[in-house]
Every structure is written in structure tokens, then in C-alpha cells.
Amino acid sequence: MDFEQLRTFLEVCRLRSFSRAAEKLMVTQPAISAQIRTLENEVGARLFDRDGGKVTFTAAGKVFEPFAEHCLQCHNHIMVAIGELHRSPRGEISVSANEATSLYVLPTVFAQFKRQYSRVGLSIVRADRARTLESVLNREVDFGVVSLPLKDPRLLVDPIHRDEIVLVAPKNHSLAARDSVKFPEILQHQLLLPKQGRQRELIEDLFRSYDVHPRVAMEVESSELLKRLIVAGLGMGFLPRSNVTTDEKAGLVQLIRLEGVRLSRELALVFRKDKTLTRAAHAFLEIATGRARPHTPPAPPTAKGRQAK
């Protein structure tokens, strides 16, 4: 029995599928099946029932699962504790965020981090807010960056970026030459809206406060696509200022100031409360938040903790 077999077992447990586990671990399905068969031979019992592609626990599998997870946690504690012997952070940090955050917010954070810690690898996973939170909770990534508010007792939340949401128009739009515009005036013009998410909620709250409905030209999934459609002249739309600063300077779009209207969004770095932070992760947290904090080296699991598990 080895750690690789235990990782495979837990991935099949989580995904309830041999094929999806194979895709996640980037191996073939026969390789997954072979590892599970070897594991079952060693424990002397079947761990999964397979019926028409559906995978479920056997009684033995249910008993085995918490022990497999505990073994991997012990392995992680050992590797982290040994890694802490090195003064310089190393390893890899993974961060999940949506497309716009990946393009316009995180690059400066990553650049500062790499200047100070060149030996640490950085990877970013582009995903929407729901998928980012899921990845953090499932320990698939170290950190997530999502919009606030967020209330989840399993997560620690550190605000890292605040941004104004502005009305953006094509450069030759009829309202583009105005210094400011009264809110009711935009009701006569087509708007491009994000299909869902926190930004869509803010926009809907704004129109609801005026007890009016916007003229929606199109709903799109991607804020980057929304910006490209504005540039192409399909309508106006609300976007974070950081997303359009370069385009405004290039003369591709025009920002329109709405009298008496101010929208903003706040982004936060989130991670599990029970996550053991390596030196690399701790260093990234300090740079991303701009706040120093004491670093406590990870302690090995106690006998009491093992009994509770």
C-alpha cells in the first residue's frame, strides 16, 4: 500500500467515478482500476461497488475512507515540517479566480511575489466564483480570490482589492462626449449585462433602487467578452475600472460618469481555516493582503486529534 493508491482511492471517493478520477489525476482509467484492485487485495475487501458506471462505497470502503484521509494528512504534515527547515520559501502556490481578476488584479501581486521569492512556482486556475470556492473547500487550490460579501465558517477571508464599477460606452456613443449623465438618461440606451454573479446583482440593485428596468441588448458570461462587445459598438455596460483603464487610455472606450451613482466591488483572498500554511503560502498571503502576520510552523497531529478523526 502506498500514498499514490490512497490518493487515487480518495479521488474516486470524491468524484464517484473512475473515469473522472483518471482525468483529474491525468492517468488512464485502467491505471486507476489497477490501483484500486491492488488496494482491495491488500485490505482483503472490495472498497467500491461498480454498477453501470455508477460507483458507490461498500461497507469496507466507508470504514477505509477516514483512515486513508488521515494517512495522507500525516504525510503532508511530514513534508511540510521538513520543508520548514529551509529558511527560503519554495514549492508551489495555486490560486483560483475568475477571468477578469486573473487578467487585471493578480498579475501585479504575482509579479511582486516572484521578485521576492523566485524559487516558488505560481499557478492560476481560471474559474467562476462558485467553482473557485468549491476548489478551495476541496483543497484543490491553496487560495481563491472572490468578490465579497462571503460568509462561510470554513473559510478565512482577507480583502485585497477594492475597485469602482463604472459605466463604459463605445468611443463614439452619443453620451460619450458628456461630462456627466443623469441616471434616467441611460434607460434610452441598450445595455450589455453580465449573465450572473455579484456584479450582476449590484447592477440589478441599482436599477431596482430607481424602480426601473434596463434595456438589455445582450447578457454574456465573460466580462472580457462584454468589454470587447462595447468596443465593437453593441452597447454600454458596467465594468470594474481596473478592467478598462488601458482601453480608455487607448481611446477604445469612454467612461461615463453617472450623477449621484457610485458602485464598487471588493475582492478577497480566501482559504480554509484548517489549512496548514507553508512558508511559501504564508509569504504569498502577506504580499497579497499587504499585511505582515506572525508565522507559526505547522505542528504534527496529536494523539487526541487522531482519536477525534
PDB file of C-alpha atoms in Angstrom:
ATOM      1  CA  MET A   1       0.000   0.000   0.000  1.00  0.00           C
ATOM      2  CA  ASP A   2       1.418   3.417  -0.970  1.00  0.00           C
ATOM      3  CA  PHE A   3       0.352   7.048  -0.847  1.00  0.00           C
ATOM      4  CA  GLU A   4      -0.424   7.109  -4.561  1.00  0.00           C
ATOM      5  CA  GLN A   5      -3.025   4.366  -4.112  1.00  0.00           C
ATOM      6  CA  LEU A   6      -4.556   6.287  -1.213  1.00  0.00           C
ATOM      7  CA  ARG A   7      -4.742   9.476  -3.296  1.00  0.00           C
ATOM      8  CA  THR A   8      -6.406   7.534  -6.098  1.00  0.00           C
ATOM      9  CA  PHE A   9      -8.897   5.974  -3.674  1.00  0.00           C
ATOM     10  CA  LEU A  10      -9.848   9.380  -2.209  1.00  0.00           C
ATOM     11  CA  GLU A  11     -10.213  10.947  -5.654  1.00  0.00           C
ATOM     12  CA  VAL A  12     -12.612   8.165  -6.703  1.00  0.00           C
ATOM     13  CA  CYS A  13     -14.465   8.716  -3.404  1.00  0.00           C
ATOM     14  CA  ARG A  14     -14.814  12.439  -4.085  1.00  0.00           C
ATOM     15  CA  LEU A  15     -15.823  12.185  -7.743  1.00  0.00           C
ATOM     16  CA  ARG A  16     -17.763   8.882  -7.526  1.00  0.00           C
ATOM     17  CA  SER A  17     -16.281   7.981 -10.892  1.00  0.00           C
ATOM     18  CA  PHE A  18     -13.223   6.061 -12.110  1.00  0.00           C
ATOM     19  CA  SER A  19     -13.156   7.938 -15.419  1.00  0.00           C
ATOM     20  CA  ARG A  20     -13.361  11.414 -13.838  1.00  0.00           C
ATOM     21  CA  ALA A  21     -10.713  10.436 -11.278  1.00  0.00           C
ATOM     22  CA  ALA A  22      -8.457   9.320 -14.139  1.00  0.00           C
ATOM     23  CA  GLU A  23      -8.994  12.648 -15.890  1.00  0.00           C
ATOM     24  CA  LYS A  24      -8.297  14.599 -12.691  1.00  0.00           C
ATOM     25  CA  LEU A  25      -5.099  12.638 -11.935  1.00  0.00           C
ATOM     26  CA  MET A  26      -4.072  12.670 -15.620  1.00  0.00           C
ATOM     27  CA  VAL A  27      -3.715   8.893 -15.903  1.00  0.00           C
ATOM     28  CA  THR A  28      -5.645   6.253 -17.808  1.00  0.00           C
ATOM     29  CA  GLN A  29      -8.790   4.654 -16.406  1.00  0.00           C
ATOM     30  CA  PRO A  30      -7.187   1.165 -16.484  1.00  0.00           C
ATOM     31  CA  ALA A  31      -4.398   2.566 -14.285  1.00  0.00           C
ATOM     32  CA  ILE A  32      -6.987   3.801 -11.779  1.00  0.00           C
ATOM     33  CA  SER A  33      -8.759   0.433 -11.805  1.00  0.00           C
ATOM     34  CA  ALA A  34      -5.448  -1.396 -11.314  1.00  0.00           C
ATOM     35  CA  GLN A  35      -4.534   0.743  -8.289  1.00  0.00           C
ATOM     36  CA  ILE A  36      -7.938   0.198  -6.689  1.00  0.00           C
ATOM     37  CA  ARG A  37      -7.716  -3.583  -7.324  1.00  0.00           C
ATOM     38  CA  THR A  38      -4.277  -3.696  -5.704  1.00  0.00           C
ATOM     39  CA  LEU A  39      -5.572  -1.729  -2.743  1.00  0.00           C
ATOM     40  CA  GLU A  40      -8.593  -4.031  -2.386  1.00  0.00           C
ATOM     41  CA  ASN A  41      -6.310  -7.078  -2.492  1.00  0.00           C
ATOM     42  CA  GLU A  42      -4.167  -5.648   0.286  1.00  0.00           C
ATOM     43  CA  VAL A  43      -7.083  -4.786   2.582  1.00  0.00           C
ATOM     44  CA  GLY A  44      -8.867  -8.022   1.688  1.00  0.00           C
ATOM     45  CA  ALA A  45     -12.212  -6.470   0.769  1.00  0.00           C
ATOM     46  CA  ARG A  46     -13.963  -4.620  -2.050  1.00  0.00           C
ATOM     47  CA  LEU A  47     -13.995  -0.875  -1.460  1.00  0.00           C
ATOM     48  CA  PHE A  48     -16.380   0.156  -4.242  1.00  0.00           C
ATOM     49  CA  ASP A  49     -19.410  -1.268  -5.989  1.00  0.00           C
ATOM     50  CA  ARG A  50     -19.490  -0.579  -9.743  1.00  0.00           C
ATOM     51  CA  ASP A  51     -22.858  -0.849 -11.422  1.00  0.00           C
ATOM     52  CA  GLY A  52     -23.298   0.518 -14.953  1.00  0.00           C
ATOM     53  CA  GLY A  53     -20.704   3.229 -14.446  1.00  0.00           C
ATOM     54  CA  LYS A  54     -22.108   4.230 -11.050  1.00  0.00           C
ATOM     55  CA  VAL A  55     -19.582   3.984  -8.225  1.00  0.00           C
ATOM     56  CA  THR A  56     -20.674   3.656  -4.588  1.00  0.00           C
ATOM     57  CA  PHE A  57     -18.972   2.776  -1.313  1.00  0.00           C
ATOM     58  CA  THR A  58     -19.099  -0.721   0.107  1.00  0.00           C
ATOM     59  CA  ALA A  59     -19.236  -1.076   3.886  1.00  0.00           C
ATOM     60  CA  ALA A  60     -15.472  -1.666   3.845  1.00  0.00           C
ATOM     61  CA  GLY A  61     -14.960   1.422   1.719  1.00  0.00           C
ATOM     62  CA  LYS A  62     -16.814   3.592   4.229  1.00  0.00           C
ATOM     63  CA  VAL A  63     -14.602   2.276   7.042  1.00  0.00           C
ATOM     64  CA  PHE A  64     -11.421   2.685   4.986  1.00  0.00           C
ATOM     65  CA  GLU A  65     -12.044   6.261   3.782  1.00  0.00           C
ATOM     66  CA  PRO A  66     -11.277   8.238   7.009  1.00  0.00           C
ATOM     67  CA  PHE A  67      -8.118   6.194   7.624  1.00  0.00           C
ATOM     68  CA  ALA A  68      -6.894   6.852   4.079  1.00  0.00           C
ATOM     69  CA  GLU A  69      -7.501  10.568   4.521  1.00  0.00           C
ATOM     70  CA  HIS A  70      -5.689  10.585   7.864  1.00  0.00           C
ATOM     71  CA  CYS A  71      -2.655   8.800   6.357  1.00  0.00           C
ATOM     72  CA  LEU A  72      -2.359  11.448   3.646  1.00  0.00           C
ATOM     73  CA  GLN A  73      -2.728  14.236   6.199  1.00  0.00           C
ATOM     74  CA  CYS A  74       0.136  12.736   8.208  1.00  0.00           C
ATOM     75  CA  HIS A  75       2.213  12.514   5.028  1.00  0.00           C
ATOM     76  CA  ASN A  76       1.506  16.190   4.287  1.00  0.00           C
ATOM     77  CA  HIS A  77       2.471  17.175   7.845  1.00  0.00           C
ATOM     78  CA  ILE A  78       5.779  15.330   7.482  1.00  0.00           C
ATOM     79  CA  MET A  79       6.607  17.001   4.151  1.00  0.00           C
ATOM     80  CA  VAL A  80       5.595  20.466   5.376  1.00  0.00           C
ATOM     81  CA  ALA A  81       7.567  20.105   8.623  1.00  0.00           C
ATOM     82  CA  ILE A  82      10.700  19.057   6.718  1.00  0.00           C
ATOM     83  CA  GLY A  83      10.188  21.879   4.234  1.00  0.00           C
ATOM     84  CA  GLU A  84      10.069  24.351   7.121  1.00  0.00           C
ATOM     85  CA  LEU A  85      13.697  23.513   7.862  1.00  0.00           C
ATOM     86  CA  HIS A  86      14.587  25.658   4.841  1.00  0.00           C
ATOM     87  CA  ARG A  87      14.614  29.382   5.520  1.00  0.00           C
ATOM     88  CA  SER A  88      13.678  30.330   1.968  1.00  0.00           C
ATOM     89  CA  PRO A  89      10.090  29.596   0.825  1.00  0.00           C
ATOM     90  CA  ARG A  90       9.869  27.089  -2.009  1.00  0.00           C
ATOM     91  CA  GLY A  91       7.322  24.787  -3.588  1.00  0.00           C
ATOM     92  CA  GLU A  92       4.216  25.924  -5.466  1.00  0.00           C
ATOM     93  CA  ILE A  93       1.201  28.140  -4.786  1.00  0.00           C
ATOM     94  CA  SER A  94      -2.078  27.680  -6.678  1.00  0.00           C
ATOM     95  CA  VAL A  95      -4.756  30.379  -6.869  1.00  0.00           C
ATOM     96  CA  SER A  96      -8.231  30.198  -8.387  1.00  0.00           C
ATOM     97  CA  ALA A  97     -10.007  33.316  -9.691  1.00  0.00           C
ATOM     98  CA  ASN A  98     -12.312  34.423 -12.467  1.00  0.00           C
ATOM     99  CA  GLU A  99     -11.070  35.654 -15.836  1.00  0.00           C
ATOM    100  CA  ALA A 100     -11.095  39.392 -15.120  1.00  0.00           C
ATOM    101  CA  THR A 101      -9.349  39.023 -11.760  1.00  0.00           C
ATOM    102  CA  SER A 102      -6.737  36.799 -13.387  1.00  0.00           C
ATOM    103  CA  LEU A 103      -6.081  39.397 -16.085  1.00  0.00           C
ATOM    104  CA  TYR A 104      -6.269  42.693 -14.184  1.00  0.00           C
ATOM    105  CA  VAL A 105      -5.713  42.151 -10.451  1.00  0.00           C
ATOM    106  CA  LEU A 106      -3.459  39.166  -9.812  1.00  0.00           C
ATOM    107  CA  PRO A 107      -0.582  39.883 -12.250  1.00  0.00           C
ATOM    108  CA  THR A 108       0.767  42.706 -10.060  1.00  0.00           C
ATOM    109  CA  VAL A 109       0.516  40.516  -6.959  1.00  0.00           C
ATOM    110  CA  PHE A 110       2.253  37.647  -8.730  1.00  0.00           C
ATOM    111  CA  ALA A 111       4.982  39.932 -10.085  1.00  0.00           C
ATOM    112  CA  GLN A 112       5.783  41.304  -6.622  1.00  0.00           C
ATOM    113  CA  PHE A 113       5.812  37.807  -5.146  1.00  0.00           C
ATOM    114  CA  LYS A 114       8.119  36.399  -7.844  1.00  0.00           C
ATOM    115  CA  ARG A 115      10.555  39.278  -7.380  1.00  0.00           C
ATOM    116  CA  GLN A 116      10.955  38.280  -3.739  1.00  0.00           C
ATOM    117  CA  TYR A 117      10.504  34.511  -3.975  1.00  0.00           C
ATOM    118  CA  SER A 118      11.741  33.355  -7.354  1.00  0.00           C
ATOM    119  CA  ARG A 119      12.025  29.719  -6.259  1.00  0.00           C
ATOM    120  CA  VAL A 120       8.292  29.375  -5.612  1.00  0.00           C
ATOM    121  CA  GLY A 121       6.119  28.279  -8.517  1.00  0.00           C
ATOM    122  CA  LEU A 122       2.814  30.102  -9.079  1.00  0.00           C
ATOM    123  CA  SER A 123      -0.181  28.755 -10.954  1.00  0.00           C
ATOM    124  CA  ILE A 124      -3.592  30.280 -11.558  1.00  0.00           C
ATOM    125  CA  VAL A 125      -6.801  28.389 -12.258  1.00  0.00           C
ATOM    126  CA  ARG A 126      -9.466  30.399 -14.101  1.00  0.00           C
ATOM    127  CA  ALA A 127     -12.898  29.604 -12.716  1.00  0.00           C
ATOM    128  CA  ASP A 128     -16.105  31.387 -11.781  1.00  0.00           C
ATOM    129  CA  ARG A 129     -16.879  32.312  -8.187  1.00  0.00           C
ATOM    130  CA  ALA A 130     -18.797  29.140  -7.318  1.00  0.00           C
ATOM    131  CA  ARG A 131     -16.151  26.851  -8.799  1.00  0.00           C
ATOM    132  CA  THR A 132     -13.361  28.816  -7.080  1.00  0.00           C
ATOM    133  CA  LEU A 133     -14.978  28.377  -3.673  1.00  0.00           C
ATOM    134  CA  GLU A 134     -15.525  24.683  -4.380  1.00  0.00           C
ATOM    135  CA  SER A 135     -11.857  24.260  -5.324  1.00  0.00           C
ATOM    136  CA  VAL A 136     -10.697  25.936  -2.114  1.00  0.00           C
ATOM    137  CA  LEU A 137     -13.003  23.847   0.058  1.00  0.00           C
ATOM    138  CA  ASN A 138     -11.955  20.633  -1.726  1.00  0.00           C
ATOM    139  CA  ARG A 139      -8.271  21.542  -1.227  1.00  0.00           C
ATOM    140  CA  GLU A 140      -7.703  21.563  -4.985  1.00  0.00           C
ATOM    141  CA  VAL A 141      -6.061  25.019  -4.759  1.00  0.00           C
ATOM    142  CA  ASP A 142      -4.328  26.903  -1.953  1.00  0.00           C
ATOM    143  CA  PHE A 143      -6.201  30.192  -2.316  1.00  0.00           C
ATOM    144  CA  GLY A 144      -9.184  31.670  -4.101  1.00  0.00           C
ATOM    145  CA  VAL A 145      -9.957  35.281  -4.992  1.00  0.00           C
ATOM    146  CA  VAL A 146     -13.677  36.086  -4.967  1.00  0.00           C
ATOM    147  CA  SER A 147     -15.997  39.055  -4.603  1.00  0.00           C
ATOM    148  CA  LEU A 148     -17.489  39.970  -1.241  1.00  0.00           C
ATOM    149  CA  PRO A 149     -19.673  39.546   0.709  1.00  0.00           C
ATOM    150  CA  LEU A 150     -18.907  35.958   1.659  1.00  0.00           C
ATOM    151  CA  LYS A 151     -19.951  34.100   4.773  1.00  0.00           C
ATOM    152  CA  ASP A 152     -18.654  30.574   5.205  1.00  0.00           C
ATOM    153  CA  PRO A 153     -17.454  29.391   8.632  1.00  0.00           C
ATOM    154  CA  ARG A 154     -14.943  27.057   6.957  1.00  0.00           C
ATOM    155  CA  LEU A 155     -13.041  29.902   5.301  1.00  0.00           C
ATOM    156  CA  LEU A 156     -10.770  32.766   6.294  1.00  0.00           C
ATOM    157  CA  VAL A 157     -11.418  35.916   4.254  1.00  0.00           C
ATOM    158  CA  ASP A 158      -8.814  38.672   3.653  1.00  0.00           C
ATOM    159  CA  PRO A 159      -9.830  41.692   1.496  1.00  0.00           C
ATOM    160  CA  ILE A 160      -7.111  42.515  -1.060  1.00  0.00           C
ATOM    161  CA  HIS A 161      -8.627  44.815  -3.703  1.00  0.00           C
ATOM    162  CA  ARG A 162     -11.341  47.481  -3.927  1.00  0.00           C
ATOM    163  CA  ASP A 163     -12.489  48.817  -7.270  1.00  0.00           C
ATOM    164  CA  GLU A 164     -15.121  51.190  -8.644  1.00  0.00           C
ATOM    165  CA  ILE A 165     -17.639  49.800 -11.129  1.00  0.00           C
ATOM    166  CA  VAL A 166     -18.093  52.303 -13.946  1.00  0.00           C
ATOM    167  CA  LEU A 167     -20.389  52.730 -16.933  1.00  0.00           C
ATOM    168  CA  VAL A 168     -18.410  52.090 -20.127  1.00  0.00           C
ATOM    169  CA  ALA A 169     -19.523  53.171 -23.611  1.00  0.00           C
ATOM    170  CA  PRO A 170     -18.098  52.908 -27.142  1.00  0.00           C
ATOM    171  CA  LYS A 171     -15.902  55.890 -28.008  1.00  0.00           C
ATOM    172  CA  ASN A 172     -18.460  57.310 -30.483  1.00  0.00           C
ATOM    173  CA  HIS A 173     -21.545  56.758 -28.294  1.00  0.00           C
ATOM    174  CA  SER A 174     -23.996  59.673 -28.128  1.00  0.00           C
ATOM    175  CA  LEU A 175     -23.375  60.069 -24.376  1.00  0.00           C
ATOM    176  CA  ALA A 176     -19.583  59.751 -24.612  1.00  0.00           C
ATOM    177  CA  ALA A 177     -18.885  63.479 -25.011  1.00  0.00           C
ATOM    178  CA  ARG A 178     -20.836  64.464 -21.889  1.00  0.00           C
ATOM    179  CA  ASP A 179     -19.054  65.335 -18.628  1.00  0.00           C
ATOM    180  CA  SER A 180     -21.808  63.623 -16.659  1.00  0.00           C
ATOM    181  CA  VAL A 181     -25.152  61.949 -17.298  1.00  0.00           C
ATOM    182  CA  LYS A 182     -28.287  61.690 -15.180  1.00  0.00           C
ATOM    183  CA  PHE A 183     -29.209  58.087 -14.433  1.00  0.00           C
ATOM    184  CA  PRO A 184     -32.658  58.123 -16.174  1.00  0.00           C
ATOM    185  CA  GLU A 185     -30.938  59.065 -19.452  1.00  0.00           C
ATOM    186  CA  ILE A 186     -29.280  55.670 -19.799  1.00  0.00           C
ATOM    187  CA  LEU A 187     -32.706  53.996 -19.876  1.00  0.00           C
ATOM    188  CA  GLN A 188     -32.983  55.066 -23.507  1.00  0.00           C
ATOM    189  CA  HIS A 189     -29.884  53.125 -24.487  1.00  0.00           C
ATOM    190  CA  GLN A 190     -29.023  49.439 -24.884  1.00  0.00           C
ATOM    191  CA  LEU A 191     -27.035  47.841 -22.079  1.00  0.00           C
ATOM    192  CA  LEU A 192     -24.801  44.773 -22.069  1.00  0.00           C
ATOM    193  CA  LEU A 193     -25.007  42.869 -18.778  1.00  0.00           C
ATOM    194  CA  PRO A 194     -23.124  40.024 -17.144  1.00  0.00           C
ATOM    195  CA  LYS A 195     -25.308  36.952 -17.130  1.00  0.00           C
ATOM    196  CA  GLN A 196     -24.836  36.231 -13.429  1.00  0.00           C
ATOM    197  CA  GLY A 197     -22.613  36.864 -10.432  1.00  0.00           C
ATOM    198  CA  ARG A 198     -22.025  39.534  -7.815  1.00  0.00           C
ATOM    199  CA  GLN A 199     -21.592  42.302 -10.399  1.00  0.00           C
ATOM    200  CA  ARG A 200     -24.971  41.484 -11.959  1.00  0.00           C
ATOM    201  CA  GLU A 201     -26.552  41.651  -8.507  1.00  0.00           C
ATOM    202  CA  LEU A 202     -25.103  45.130  -7.916  1.00  0.00           C
ATOM    203  CA  ILE A 203     -26.429  46.386 -11.246  1.00  0.00           C
ATOM    204  CA  GLU A 204     -29.887  44.949 -10.592  1.00  0.00           C
ATOM    205  CA  ASP A 205     -29.920  46.573  -7.134  1.00  0.00           C
ATOM    206  CA  LEU A 206     -29.081  49.925  -8.743  1.00  0.00           C
ATOM    207  CA  PHE A 207     -31.982  49.761 -11.214  1.00  0.00           C
ATOM    208  CA  ARG A 208     -34.287  48.449  -8.508  1.00  0.00           C
ATOM    209  CA  SER A 209     -33.450  51.477  -6.331  1.00  0.00           C
ATOM    210  CA  TYR A 210     -34.783  53.693  -9.154  1.00  0.00           C
ATOM    211  CA  ASP A 211     -37.728  51.331  -9.705  1.00  0.00           C
ATOM    212  CA  VAL A 212     -36.869  50.986 -13.414  1.00  0.00           C
ATOM    213  CA  HIS A 213     -35.730  48.256 -15.800  1.00  0.00           C
ATOM    214  CA  PRO A 214     -32.760  48.477 -18.176  1.00  0.00           C
ATOM    215  CA  ARG A 215     -32.969  47.901 -21.924  1.00  0.00           C
ATOM    216  CA  VAL A 216     -30.867  44.754 -22.187  1.00  0.00           C
ATOM    217  CA  ALA A 217     -29.142  44.250 -25.533  1.00  0.00           C
ATOM    218  CA  MET A 218     -27.318  41.079 -24.516  1.00  0.00           C
ATOM    219  CA  GLU A 219     -26.268  39.003 -21.498  1.00  0.00           C
ATOM    220  CA  VAL A 220     -22.774  37.496 -21.565  1.00  0.00           C
ATOM    221  CA  GLU A 221     -20.831  35.077 -19.350  1.00  0.00           C
ATOM    222  CA  SER A 222     -17.442  36.802 -19.603  1.00  0.00           C
ATOM    223  CA  SER A 223     -16.576  40.338 -18.530  1.00  0.00           C
ATOM    224  CA  GLU A 224     -13.763  40.354 -21.075  1.00  0.00           C
ATOM    225  CA  LEU A 225     -16.242  39.497 -23.835  1.00  0.00           C
ATOM    226  CA  LEU A 226     -18.591  42.188 -22.510  1.00  0.00           C
ATOM    227  CA  LYS A 227     -15.793  44.743 -22.882  1.00  0.00           C
ATOM    228  CA  ARG A 228     -15.000  43.599 -26.438  1.00  0.00           C
ATOM    229  CA  LEU A 229     -18.687  43.963 -27.372  1.00  0.00           C
ATOM    230  CA  ILE A 230     -18.679  47.516 -26.007  1.00  0.00           C
ATOM    231  CA  VAL A 231     -15.604  48.329 -28.086  1.00  0.00           C
ATOM    232  CA  ALA A 232     -17.417  46.894 -31.116  1.00  0.00           C
ATOM    233  CA  GLY A 233     -20.288  49.356 -30.523  1.00  0.00           C
ATOM    234  CA  LEU A 234     -23.028  46.938 -29.410  1.00  0.00           C
ATOM    235  CA  GLY A 235     -23.959  48.979 -26.344  1.00  0.00           C
ATOM    236  CA  MET A 236     -22.888  50.248 -22.931  1.00  0.00           C
ATOM    237  CA  GLY A 237     -22.072  48.160 -19.881  1.00  0.00           C
ATOM    238  CA  PHE A 238     -20.864  48.295 -16.282  1.00  0.00           C
ATOM    239  CA  LEU A 239     -17.322  47.041 -15.621  1.00  0.00           C
ATOM    240  CA  PRO A 240     -14.676  47.400 -12.885  1.00  0.00           C
ATOM    241  CA  ARG A 241     -12.457  50.403 -13.599  1.00  0.00           C
ATOM    242  CA  SER A 242      -9.301  48.257 -13.480  1.00  0.00           C
ATOM    243  CA  ASN A 243     -10.657  46.188 -16.389  1.00  0.00           C
ATOM    244  CA  VAL A 244     -10.875  49.161 -18.762  1.00  0.00           C
ATOM    245  CA  THR A 245      -8.076  51.552 -17.742  1.00  0.00           C
ATOM    246  CA  THR A 246      -5.817  50.518 -20.628  1.00  0.00           C
ATOM    247  CA  ASP A 247      -8.682  50.594 -23.139  1.00  0.00           C
ATOM    248  CA  GLU A 248      -9.703  54.089 -22.021  1.00  0.00           C
ATOM    249  CA  LYS A 249      -6.134  55.381 -22.405  1.00  0.00           C
ATOM    250  CA  ALA A 250      -6.014  53.825 -25.890  1.00  0.00           C
ATOM    251  CA  GLY A 251      -9.212  55.664 -26.855  1.00  0.00           C
ATOM    252  CA  LEU A 252     -11.196  52.467 -27.423  1.00  0.00           C
ATOM    253  CA  VAL A 253     -13.912  53.222 -24.845  1.00  0.00           C
ATOM    254  CA  GLN A 254     -15.300  56.164 -22.913  1.00  0.00           C
ATOM    255  CA  LEU A 255     -16.199  56.130 -19.212  1.00  0.00           C
ATOM    256  CA  ILE A 256     -19.469  57.878 -18.398  1.00  0.00           C
ATOM    257  CA  ARG A 257     -19.968  59.481 -15.002  1.00  0.00           C
ATOM    258  CA  LEU A 258     -23.464  58.968 -13.627  1.00  0.00           C
ATOM    259  CA  GLU A 259     -24.646  61.755 -11.334  1.00  0.00           C
ATOM    260  CA  GLY A 260     -25.345  60.504  -7.814  1.00  0.00           C
ATOM    261  CA  VAL A 261     -24.355  56.918  -8.598  1.00  0.00           C
ATOM    262  CA  ARG A 262     -21.355  55.122  -7.127  1.00  0.00           C
ATOM    263  CA  LEU A 263     -20.891  51.363  -7.413  1.00  0.00           C
ATOM    264  CA  SER A 264     -17.920  49.439  -6.051  1.00  0.00           C
ATOM    265  CA  ARG A 265     -16.794  45.871  -5.571  1.00  0.00           C
ATOM    266  CA  GLU A 266     -14.338  44.308  -3.125  1.00  0.00           C
ATOM    267  CA  LEU A 267     -12.251  41.216  -3.745  1.00  0.00           C
ATOM    268  CA  ALA A 268     -10.867  38.944  -1.047  1.00  0.00           C
ATOM    269  CA  LEU A 269      -8.313  36.191  -0.782  1.00  0.00           C
ATOM    270  CA  VAL A 270      -9.920  33.122   0.806  1.00  0.00           C
ATOM    271  CA  PHE A 271      -8.527  29.868   2.164  1.00  0.00           C
ATOM    272  CA  ARG A 272      -9.563  27.109   4.543  1.00  0.00           C
ATOM    273  CA  LYS A 273      -9.384  27.852   8.253  1.00  0.00           C
ATOM    274  CA  ASP A 274      -7.812  24.467   8.894  1.00  0.00           C
ATOM    275  CA  LYS A 275      -5.203  24.873   6.160  1.00  0.00           C
ATOM    276  CA  THR A 276      -1.585  24.458   7.233  1.00  0.00           C
ATOM    277  CA  LEU A 277       0.277  27.329   5.596  1.00  0.00           C
ATOM    278  CA  THR A 278       3.750  26.609   4.273  1.00  0.00           C
ATOM    279  CA  ARG A 279       6.337  29.383   4.331  1.00  0.00           C
ATOM    280  CA  ALA A 280       5.577  29.953   0.645  1.00  0.00           C
ATOM    281  CA  ALA A 281       1.822  30.206   1.233  1.00  0.00           C
ATOM    282  CA  HIS A 282       2.355  32.457   4.231  1.00  0.00           C
ATOM    283  CA  ALA A 283       4.620  34.753   2.193  1.00  0.00           C
ATOM    284  CA  PHE A 284       2.049  34.934  -0.596  1.00  0.00           C
ATOM    285  CA  LEU A 285      -0.687  35.794   1.906  1.00  0.00           C
ATOM    286  CA  GLU A 286       1.386  38.673   3.300  1.00  0.00           C
ATOM    287  CA  ILE A 287       2.115  40.125  -0.139  1.00  0.00           C
ATOM    288  CA  ALA A 288      -1.458  39.730  -1.431  1.00  0.00           C
ATOM    289  CA  THR A 289      -3.013  41.370   1.639  1.00  0.00           C
ATOM    290  CA  GLY A 290      -0.217  43.875   2.299  1.00  0.00           C
ATOM    291  CA  ARG A 291      -0.232  42.928   5.970  1.00  0.00           C
ATOM    292  CA  ALA A 292       2.522  41.211   7.949  1.00  0.00           C
ATOM    293  CA  ARG A 293       1.444  38.427  10.267  1.00  0.00           C
ATOM    294  CA  PRO A 294       3.262  36.012  12.584  1.00  0.00           C
ATOM    295  CA  HIS A 295       4.198  32.684  11.066  1.00  0.00           C
ATOM    296  CA  THR A 296       3.577  29.575  13.168  1.00  0.00           C
ATOM    297  CA  PRO A 297       5.337  26.430  11.901  1.00  0.00           C
ATOM    298  CA  PRO A 298       2.948  23.501  11.454  1.00  0.00           C
ATOM    299  CA  ALA A 299       2.730  21.067  14.350  1.00  0.00           C
ATOM    300  CA  PRO A 300       2.345  17.307  13.878  1.00  0.00           C
ATOM    301  CA  PRO A 301      -1.117  15.860  14.607  1.00  0.00           C
ATOM    302  CA  THR A 302      -1.669  14.977  18.271  1.00  0.00           C
ATOM    303  CA  ALA A 303      -2.902  11.681  19.632  1.00  0.00           C
ATOM    304  CA  LYS A 304      -6.105  13.456  20.673  1.00  0.00           C
ATOM    305  CA  GLY A 305      -6.559  14.749  17.116  1.00  0.00           C
ATOM    306  CA  ARG A 306      -6.078  11.258  15.717  1.00  0.00           C
ATOM    307  CA  GLN A 307      -8.708   9.826  18.057  1.00  0.00           C
ATOM    308  CA  ALA A 308     -11.151  12.569  17.088  1.00  0.00           C
ATOM    309  CA  LYS A 309     -10.619  11.736  13.459  1.00  0.00           C
TER     310      LYS A 309
END
